[in-house]
PDB file of C-alpha atoms and ligand atoms in Angstrom:
ATOM      1  CA  MET A   1     100.398 125.281 119.896  1.00 98.00           C
ATOM      2  CA  ARG A   2     102.917 123.380 119.017  1.00 98.00           C
ATOM      3  CA  ILE A   3     106.234 125.297 116.817  1.00 98.00           C
ATOM      4  CA  ASP A   4     109.054 123.176 115.142  1.00 99.00           C
ATOM      5  CA  ILE A   5     111.848 125.667 113.785  1.00 99.00           C
ATOM      6  CA  VAL A   6     114.218 124.778 111.600  1.00 98.00           C
ATOM      7  CA  THR A   7     117.482 126.808 111.725  1.00 98.00           C
ATOM      8  CA  ILE A   8     121.239 126.421 111.227  1.00 98.00           C
ATOM      9  CA  PHE A   9     121.091 129.502 113.977  1.00 98.00           C
ATOM     10  CA  PRO A  10     118.809 127.616 116.605  1.00 98.00           C
ATOM     11  CA  LYS A  11     120.483 129.369 119.477  1.00 98.00           C
ATOM     12  CA  MET A  12     119.684 132.861 117.714  1.00 98.00           C
ATOM     13  CA  PHE A  13     115.977 132.421 119.320  1.00 98.00           C
ATOM     14  CA  SER A  14     117.066 131.536 122.725  1.00 98.00           C
ATOM     15  CA  PRO A  15     116.913 135.048 124.302  1.00 98.00           C
ATOM     16  CA  VAL A  16     114.294 136.040 122.129  1.00 98.00           C
ATOM     17  CA  PHE A  17     111.793 133.067 123.993  1.00 98.00           C
ATOM     18  CA  GLY A  18     113.422 133.192 127.105  1.00 97.00           C
ATOM     19  CA  ALA A  19     111.874 136.350 127.666  1.00 97.00           C
ATOM     20  CA  SER A  20     108.685 138.176 127.937  1.00 97.00           C
ATOM     21  CA  ILE A  21     105.256 137.068 126.868  1.00 97.00           C
ATOM     22  CA  ILE A  22     106.965 133.725 125.002  1.00 97.00           C
ATOM     23  CA  ARG A  23     108.381 133.128 127.464  1.00 98.00           C
ATOM     24  CA  ILE A  24     105.422 133.445 129.735  1.00 98.00           C
ATOM     25  CA  ALA A  25     102.901 131.470 127.016  1.00 98.00           C
ATOM     26  CA  GLN A  26     105.619 128.614 127.743  1.00 98.00           C
ATOM     27  CA  VAL A  27     105.358 128.285 131.309  1.00 98.00           C
ATOM     28  CA  LYS A  28     101.589 128.927 130.950  1.00 98.00           C
ATOM     29  CA  GLY A  29     101.781 125.467 128.691  1.00 98.00           C
ATOM     30  CA  LYS A  30     100.406 127.728 125.476  1.00 98.00           C
ATOM     31  CA  VAL A  31     103.261 126.837 123.193  1.00 98.00           C
ATOM     32  CA  LYS A  32     106.397 124.524 122.838  1.00 98.00           C
ATOM     33  CA  PHE A  33     108.843 125.039 121.168  1.00 98.00           C
ATOM     34  CA  TYR A  34     110.862 122.325 119.686  1.00 98.00           C
ATOM     35  CA  LEU A  35     114.465 123.985 117.886  1.00 98.00           C
ATOM     36  CA  HIS A  36     116.290 121.160 115.086  1.00 98.00           C
ATOM     37  CA  ASP A  37     119.654 122.207 114.085  1.00 98.00           C
ATOM     38  CA  LEU A  38     118.977 121.417 110.034  1.00 98.00           C
ATOM     39  CA  ARG A  39     123.116 120.449 110.238  1.00 98.00           C
ATOM     40  CA  ASP A  40     122.005 117.680 112.270  1.00 98.00           C
ATOM     41  CA  TYR A  41     119.919 116.227 109.287  1.00 98.00           C
ATOM     42  CA  THR A  42     122.500 116.276 107.076  1.00 97.00           C
ATOM     43  CA  PRO A  43     124.036 113.092 105.787  1.00 93.00           C
ATOM     44  CA  ASP A  44     127.734 113.921 105.162  1.00 93.00           C
ATOM     45  CA  LYS A  45     130.348 114.100 107.771  1.00 96.00           C
ATOM     46  CA  HIS A  46     131.178 117.866 106.850  1.00 97.00           C
ATOM     47  CA  ARG A  47     127.293 118.934 107.391  1.00 97.00           C
ATOM     48  CA  LYS A  48     126.903 120.848 104.499  1.00 97.00           C
ATOM     49  CA  VAL A  49     123.660 122.431 104.638  1.00 98.00           C
ATOM     50  CA  ASP A  50     124.355 124.942 101.527  1.00 98.00           C
ATOM     51  CA  ASP A  51     125.655 124.486  97.347  1.00 97.00           C
ATOM     52  CA  ARG A  52     126.178 126.452  94.259  1.00 98.00           C
ATOM     53  CA  PRO A  53     123.217 126.999  91.848  1.00 98.00           C
ATOM     54  CA  PHE A  54     122.748 124.373  88.811  1.00 98.00           C
ATOM     55  CA  GLY A  55     123.014 127.375  85.963  1.00 98.00           C
ATOM     56  CA  GLY A  56     125.482 129.658  87.483  1.00 97.00           C
ATOM     57  CA  GLY A  57     125.480 132.776  89.170  1.00 95.00           C
ATOM     58  CA  SER A  58     127.038 134.287  92.421  1.00 95.00           C
ATOM     59  CA  GLY A  59     126.065 133.316  95.883  1.00 95.00           C
ATOM     60  CA  MET A  60     125.192 129.541  97.316  1.00 98.00           C
ATOM     61  CA  LEU A  61     121.367 127.945  97.932  1.00 98.00           C
ATOM     62  CA  MET A  62     119.827 125.608 100.704  1.00 98.00           C
ATOM     63  CA  ARG A  63     120.584 121.671  99.843  1.00 98.00           C
ATOM     64  CA  PRO A  64     117.170 120.542  99.610  1.00 98.00           C
ATOM     65  CA  GLU A  65     118.522 117.027 101.450  1.00 98.00           C
ATOM     66  CA  PRO A  66     118.570 118.164 105.249  1.00 98.00           C
ATOM     67  CA  ILE A  67     115.478 120.161 104.817  1.00 98.00           C
ATOM     68  CA  PHE A  68     113.268 116.753 103.562  1.00 98.00           C
ATOM     69  CA  ASN A  69     115.068 114.849 105.991  1.00 98.00           C
ATOM     70  CA  ALA A  70     114.637 117.452 109.130  1.00 98.00           C
ATOM     71  CA  VAL A  71     110.843 117.956 108.131  1.00 98.00           C
ATOM     72  CA  GLU A  72     109.967 114.201 107.249  1.00 98.00           C
ATOM     73  CA  GLU A  73     110.738 113.438 109.968  1.00 98.00           C
ATOM     74  CA  ILE A  74     108.917 115.964 112.298  1.00 98.00           C
ATOM     75  CA  LEU A  75     106.277 114.978 110.129  1.00 98.00           C
ATOM     76  CA  SER A  76     106.873 111.255 111.123  1.00 98.00           C
ATOM     77  CA  LYS A  77     106.202 111.832 115.165  1.00 98.00           C
ATOM     78  CA  THR A  78     103.394 114.436 114.713  1.00 98.00           C
ATOM     79  CA  LYS A  79     101.097 113.990 111.603  1.00 97.00           C
ATOM     80  CA  LYS A  80      97.898 114.061 113.700  1.00 98.00           C
ATOM     81  CA  ASN A  81      98.551 117.503 114.041  1.00 98.00           C
ATOM     82  CA  LYS A  82      98.206 117.979 110.387  1.00 98.00           C
ATOM     83  CA  PRO A  83     101.187 120.918 110.603  1.00 98.00           C
ATOM     84  CA  LYS A  84     101.374 123.729 108.131  1.00 98.00           C
ATOM     85  CA  VAL A  85     105.012 124.155 107.094  1.00 98.00           C
ATOM     86  CA  ILE A  86     105.659 127.873 106.418  1.00 98.00           C
ATOM     87  CA  LEU A  87     108.827 129.160 104.685  1.00 98.00           C
ATOM     88  CA  LEU A  88     110.367 132.448 105.574  1.00 98.00           C
ATOM     89  CA  CYS A  89     111.286 133.982 102.923  1.00 98.00           C
ATOM     90  CA  PRO A  90     111.939 137.003 100.667  1.00 97.00           C
ATOM     91  CA  GLN A  91     109.271 136.338  98.068  1.00 97.00           C
ATOM     92  CA  GLY A  92     106.535 135.212 100.252  1.00 98.00           C
ATOM     93  CA  ARG A  93     103.255 137.211 101.415  1.00 98.00           C
ATOM     94  CA  LYS A  94     103.900 139.775 103.641  1.00 98.00           C
ATOM     95  CA  LEU A  95     102.702 139.155 107.156  1.00 98.00           C
ATOM     96  CA  THR A  96      99.502 141.182 108.683  1.00 97.00           C
ATOM     97  CA  GLN A  97      97.711 140.869 111.319  1.00 96.00           C
ATOM     98  CA  LYS A  98      95.465 138.471 109.517  1.00 97.00           C
ATOM     99  CA  ILE A  99      97.997 135.702 108.543  1.00 98.00           C
ATOM    100  CA  ALA A 100      99.056 135.834 112.337  1.00 98.00           C
ATOM    101  CA  LYS A 101      95.430 135.157 113.406  1.00 98.00           C
ATOM    102  CA  ASP A 102      94.782 132.536 110.824  1.00 98.00           C
ATOM    103  CA  ILE A 103      98.228 130.434 111.949  1.00 98.00           C
ATOM    104  CA  ALA A 104      97.097 131.358 115.503  1.00 98.00           C
ATOM    105  CA  LYS A 105      94.970 128.915 114.522  1.00 98.00           C
ATOM    106  CA  GLU A 106      96.555 125.944 114.043  1.00 98.00           C
ATOM    107  CA  LYS A 107      97.851 123.224 116.812  1.00 98.00           C
ATOM    108  CA  GLN A 108     101.572 122.751 114.825  1.00 98.00           C
ATOM    109  CA  ILE A 109     102.808 124.488 112.708  1.00 99.00           C
ATOM    110  CA  ILE A 110     106.843 123.934 111.113  1.00 99.00           C
ATOM    111  CA  LEU A 111     108.906 127.209 110.014  1.00 99.00           C
ATOM    112  CA  LEU A 112     111.854 126.917 107.898  1.00 98.00           C
ATOM    113  CA  CYS A 113     114.381 129.796 108.456  1.00 98.00           C
ATOM    114  CA  GLY A 114     116.160 129.875 104.642  1.00 92.00           C
ATOM    115  CA  HIS A 115     119.615 131.423 103.810  1.00 91.00           C
ATOM    116  CA  TYR A 116     122.265 132.732 101.361  1.00 89.00           C
ATOM    117  CA  GLU A 117     120.794 133.144  98.523  1.00 91.00           C
ATOM    118  CA  GLY A 118     117.396 130.944  98.755  1.00 94.00           C
ATOM    119  CA  ILE A 119     116.725 127.232  98.883  1.00 97.00           C
ATOM    120  CA  ASP A 120     116.493 124.419  95.979  1.00 98.00           C
ATOM    121  CA  GLU A 121     113.064 124.917  94.327  1.00 98.00           C
ATOM    122  CA  ARG A 122     112.056 121.659  95.346  1.00 98.00           C
ATOM    123  CA  VAL A 123     111.256 122.342  98.923  1.00 98.00           C
ATOM    124  CA  ARG A 124     108.735 124.891  97.500  1.00 98.00           C
ATOM    125  CA  LYS A 125     107.340 122.348  95.810  1.00 98.00           C
ATOM    126  CA  GLU A 126     106.992 119.555  98.103  1.00 98.00           C
ATOM    127  CA  LEU A 127     107.014 120.198 101.354  1.00 98.00           C
ATOM    128  CA  VAL A 128     105.499 124.115 101.972  1.00 98.00           C
ATOM    129  CA  ASP A 129     102.441 125.046 102.696  1.00 98.00           C
ATOM    130  CA  GLN A 130     102.912 128.784 103.197  1.00 98.00           C
ATOM    131  CA  GLU A 131     105.316 131.257 102.067  1.00 98.00           C
ATOM    132  CA  ILE A 132     106.084 134.719 104.366  1.00 98.00           C
ATOM    133  CA  SER A 133     108.005 137.171 104.261  1.00 98.00           C
ATOM    134  CA  ILE A 134     108.061 140.784 106.992  1.00 98.00           C
ATOM    135  CA  GLY A 135     108.049 143.233 104.973  1.00 98.00           C
ATOM    136  CA  ASP A 136     110.274 144.907 101.875  1.00 98.00           C
ATOM    137  CA  TYR A 137     114.201 144.949 103.448  1.00 98.00           C
ATOM    138  CA  VAL A 138     117.164 142.768 103.352  1.00 98.00           C
ATOM    139  CA  LEU A 139     117.237 140.565 105.909  1.00 98.00           C
ATOM    140  CA  THR A 140     120.279 138.173 106.464  1.00 97.00           C
ATOM    141  CA  GLY A 141     118.854 134.802 107.461  1.00 98.00           C
ATOM    142  CA  GLY A 142     114.562 134.161 108.280  1.00 98.00           C
ATOM    143  CA  GLU A 143     115.476 133.659 111.661  1.00 98.00           C
ATOM    144  CA  LEU A 144     114.515 137.040 112.545  1.00 98.00           C
ATOM    145  CA  ALA A 145     111.640 136.675 110.768  1.00 98.00           C
ATOM    146  CA  ALA A 146     110.693 133.320 112.133  1.00 99.00           C
ATOM    147  CA  MET A 147     110.778 135.513 115.545  1.00 98.00           C
ATOM    148  CA  VAL A 148     108.500 138.128 114.376  1.00 98.00           C
ATOM    149  CA  LEU A 149     105.692 135.426 113.464  1.00 98.00           C
ATOM    150  CA  VAL A 150     106.400 133.896 116.380  1.00 98.00           C
ATOM    151  CA  ASP A 151     105.786 136.296 118.448  1.00 98.00           C
ATOM    152  CA  SER A 152     102.758 138.242 116.219  1.00 98.00           C
ATOM    153  CA  VAL A 153     100.821 134.046 116.946  1.00 98.00           C
ATOM    154  CA  VAL A 154     101.642 133.910 120.183  1.00 98.00           C
ATOM    155  CA  ARG A 155     100.246 136.204 122.332  1.00 98.00           C
ATOM    156  CA  LEU A 156      97.112 135.747 119.882  1.00 98.00           C
ATOM    157  CA  LEU A 157      96.879 132.524 121.408  1.00 98.00           C
ATOM    158  CA  PRO A 158      94.118 131.440 123.785  1.00 98.00           C
ATOM    159  CA  GLY A 159      94.853 132.983 127.469  1.00 97.00           C
ATOM    160  CA  VAL A 160      98.507 133.588 126.322  1.00 97.00           C
ATOM    161  CA  LEU A 161      97.871 137.382 127.485  1.00 95.00           C
ATOM    162  CA  GLY A 162      95.326 138.703 130.222  1.00 84.00           C
ATOM    163  CA  ASP A 163      92.154 140.012 129.427  1.00 67.00           C
ATOM    164  CA  LYS A 164      93.660 143.607 130.427  1.00 59.00           C
ATOM    165  CA  ASN A 165      95.206 143.850 126.566  1.00 60.00           C
ATOM    166  CA  SER A 166      92.439 142.526 125.433  1.00 61.00           C
ATOM    167  CA  LEU A 167      93.287 141.955 121.911  1.00 54.00           C
ATOM    168  CA  ASN A 168      89.942 144.207 120.581  1.00 54.00           C
ATOM    169  CA  PHE A 169      91.627 147.329 121.407  1.00 51.00           C
ATOM    170  CA  GLU A 170      94.832 146.722 119.890  1.00 53.00           C
ATOM    171  CA  SER A 171      96.115 149.205 117.135  1.00 48.00           C
ATOM    172  CA  PHE A 172      95.102 148.369 113.637  1.00 53.00           C
ATOM    173  CA  GLU A 173      92.309 146.236 114.619  1.00 53.00           C
ATOM    174  CA  GLY A 174      89.879 149.150 113.167  1.00 77.00           C
ATOM    175  CA  ASN A 175      92.468 149.824 111.061  1.00 87.00           C
ATOM    176  CA  LEU A 176      93.485 152.502 112.881  1.00 94.00           C
ATOM    177  CA  LEU A 177      96.772 154.066 114.781  1.00 97.00           C
ATOM    178  CA  GLU A 178      96.475 154.886 118.450  1.00 97.00           C
ATOM    179  CA  HIS A 179      95.642 158.111 119.853  1.00 98.00           C
ATOM    180  CA  PRO A 180      98.715 159.738 122.027  1.00 98.00           C
ATOM    181  CA  HIS A 181      99.306 158.609 125.455  1.00 98.00           C
ATOM    182  CA  TYR A 182     100.556 160.246 128.976  1.00 98.00           C
ATOM    183  CA  THR A 183     101.179 159.229 132.178  1.00 98.00           C
ATOM    184  CA  ARG A 184     102.506 160.932 135.632  1.00 98.00           C
ATOM    185  CA  PRO A 185     103.655 163.608 135.925  1.00 98.00           C
ATOM    186  CA  ALA A 186     101.069 165.585 134.689  1.00 98.00           C
ATOM    187  CA  ASN A 187     103.345 168.118 133.814  1.00 98.00           C
ATOM    188  CA  PHE A 188     107.138 166.809 133.162  1.00 98.00           C
ATOM    189  CA  ARG A 189     109.730 169.073 132.388  1.00 98.00           C
ATOM    190  CA  ASN A 190     106.899 172.236 132.003  1.00 98.00           C
ATOM    191  CA  LEU A 191     105.781 170.116 129.237  1.00 98.00           C
ATOM    192  CA  ALA A 192     102.160 169.847 129.927  1.00 98.00           C
ATOM    193  CA  VAL A 193      99.528 166.335 129.390  1.00 98.00           C
ATOM    194  CA  PRO A 194      96.412 167.757 127.645  1.00 98.00           C
ATOM    195  CA  GLU A 195      94.399 169.297 129.234  1.00 98.00           C
ATOM    196  CA  VAL A 196      90.791 166.936 129.244  1.00 98.00           C
ATOM    197  CA  LEU A 197      92.498 163.821 130.060  1.00 98.00           C
ATOM    198  CA  LEU A 198      92.505 165.838 133.625  1.00 98.00           C
ATOM    199  CA  SER A 199      89.257 166.830 133.076  1.00 98.00           C
ATOM    200  CA  GLY A 200      87.275 163.225 134.265  1.00 98.00           C
ATOM    201  CA  ASP A 201      84.506 163.780 131.316  1.00 98.00           C
ATOM    202  CA  HIS A 202      84.650 160.137 129.050  1.00 98.00           C
ATOM    203  CA  LYS A 203      82.915 161.273 126.566  1.00 98.00           C
ATOM    204  CA  LYS A 204      85.205 164.395 125.677  1.00 98.00           C
ATOM    205  CA  ILE A 205      88.327 162.580 126.711  1.00 98.00           C
ATOM    206  CA  GLU A 206      87.133 159.645 124.226  1.00 98.00           C
ATOM    207  CA  ALA A 207      85.883 162.445 120.954  1.00 98.00           C
ATOM    208  CA  TRP A 208      89.574 163.854 121.701  1.00 98.00           C
ATOM    209  CA  ARG A 209      91.072 160.344 121.246  1.00 98.00           C
ATOM    210  CA  LYS A 210      89.226 159.484 118.094  1.00 97.00           C
ATOM    211  CA  LYS A 211      89.713 162.560 116.607  1.00 97.00           C
ATOM    212  CA  GLN A 212      93.371 162.014 117.371  1.00 98.00           C
ATOM    213  CA  ALA A 213      93.503 158.588 115.901  1.00 97.00           C
ATOM    214  CA  LEU A 214      92.229 159.614 112.657  1.00 97.00           C
ATOM    215  CA  LYS A 215      94.887 162.650 112.411  1.00 98.00           C
ATOM    216  CA  ARG A 216      97.688 160.551 113.014  1.00 97.00           C
ATOM    217  CA  THR A 217      96.465 158.021 111.031  1.00 97.00           C
ATOM    218  CA  GLN A 218      95.951 160.358 107.833  1.00 97.00           C
ATOM    219  CA  GLU A 219      98.999 161.886 108.242  1.00 98.00           C
ATOM    220  CA  ARG A 220     101.037 158.461 108.283  1.00 98.00           C
ATOM    221  CA  ARG A 221      99.604 155.756 106.924  1.00 97.00           C
ATOM    222  CA  PRO A 222      97.034 157.127 104.203  1.00 97.00           C
ATOM    223  CA  ASP A 223      96.656 153.207 103.040  1.00 95.00           C
ATOM    224  CA  LEU A 224      95.229 152.633 106.692  1.00 94.00           C
ATOM    225  CA  PHE A 225      93.284 155.497 106.572  1.00 95.00           C
ATOM    226  CA  LYS A 226      91.431 154.686 103.232  1.00 93.00           C
ATOM    227  CA  LYS A 227      89.998 151.667 105.147  1.00 88.00           C
ATOM    228  CA  ALA A 228      89.921 153.053 108.222  1.00 83.00           C
ATOM    229  CA  ASP A 229      86.392 152.878 110.580  1.00 73.00           C
ATOM    230  CA  LEU A 230      85.409 156.406 110.410  1.00 75.00           C
ATOM    231  CA  GLY A 231      82.464 156.656 113.200  1.00 64.00           C
TER     232      GLY A 231
HETATM  233  C1  9D3 B 301     119.853 139.724  95.787  1.00 67.82           C
HETATM  234  C2  9D3 B 301     118.411 139.185  96.295  1.00 67.82           C
HETATM  235  N1  9D3 B 301     117.848 139.101  97.904  1.00 67.82           N
HETATM  236  C3  9D3 B 301     116.125 138.421  97.415  1.00 67.82           C
HETATM  237  C4  9D3 B 301     115.584 139.630  97.059  1.00 67.82           C
HETATM  238  C5  9D3 B 301     118.567 137.662  98.560  1.00 67.82           C
HETATM  239  C6  9D3 B 301     118.232 137.601  99.328  1.00 67.82           C
HETATM  240  C7  9D3 B 301     118.388 138.460 100.071  1.00 67.82           C
HETATM  241  C8  9D3 B 301     117.753 137.616 101.933  1.00 67.82           C
HETATM  242  C9  9D3 B 301     118.230 136.058  99.865  1.00 67.82           C
HETATM  243  C10 9D3 B 301     117.931 135.742 101.038  1.00 67.82           C
HETATM  244  C11 9D3 B 301     117.932 136.459 101.846  1.00 67.82           C
HETATM  245  C12 9D3 B 301     117.422 136.290 103.318  1.00 67.82           C
HETATM  246  N2  9D3 B 301     116.131 137.008 103.887  1.00 67.82           N
HETATM  247  C13 9D3 B 301     115.281 135.863 104.264  1.00 67.82           C
HETATM  248  O1  9D3 B 301     115.831 134.484 104.487  1.00 67.82           O
HETATM  249  C14 9D3 B 301     113.869 136.318 104.757  1.00 67.82           C
HETATM  250  C15 9D3 B 301     113.355 138.394 104.811  1.00 67.82           C
HETATM  251  C16 9D3 B 301     113.960 139.443 104.364  1.00 67.82           C
HETATM  252  O2  9D3 B 301     115.424 139.474 103.887  1.00 67.82           O
HETATM  253  N3  9D3 B 301     112.907 140.008 104.551  1.00 67.82           N
HETATM  254  C17 9D3 B 301     111.870 140.261 105.255  1.00 67.82           C
HETATM  255  N4  9D3 B 301     111.376 138.860 105.402  1.00 67.82           N
HETATM  256  C18 9D3 B 301     111.895 137.933 105.174  1.00 67.82           C
HETATM  257  S1  9D3 B 301     111.553 136.147 105.207  1.00 67.82           S
HETATM  258  C19 9D3 B 301     112.942 135.579 105.221  1.00 67.82           C
END
């Protein structure tokens, strides 16, 4: 998969893309990132990317011209991939595992990181295919949201994760939270691991885990529990 990112803070991405699964995915050739500094696409020597809103109001907006220039240049080189243009913004659909899975099927995506109070509406109308938010809290810009989206998508690309952590076992797949986990030692500071997990009785362990997962989901995420797969 090819991921183009248009941002005024390209350097924010280096540490995140240079570590863990996202780094491994690049080394394995499963994903390639192209970071584009939005200021490189401004026509003026001040490299200005924002301006005041028509009609008044506080705060600045992102100018349309640099964004159009950036996206059009990327498209002119990669049209054959039919890339989807995704804007990270507070007004978008809230990111879910389903959305991440759908995006993971794309050959190429172009991520636009919003900033300031928002972007000129003509960008949305003409360039953007999909708007995504990562949740109902206020971020400073779209960069961290883009990184969250990238993380959720890249780990779904075929061959990125080993079979060990294969995807079916993950939380949210059956709309259940995970059961409690324990590792060694069996007794840590006089805190014991539940007896059943040491019993070697795999049927009993499975039943215990399922019960714990259901209990947790009911207590913490009643919204998920309603949809849960109650075996
Ligand atoms: C005061 C009104 N705010 C709109 C809800 C203004 C505003 C807040 C934050 C405008 C832009 C931003 C910057 N945030 C993002 O670009 C953003 C975001 C977020 O703030 N929360 C969750 N997901 C996302 S994706 C992009």
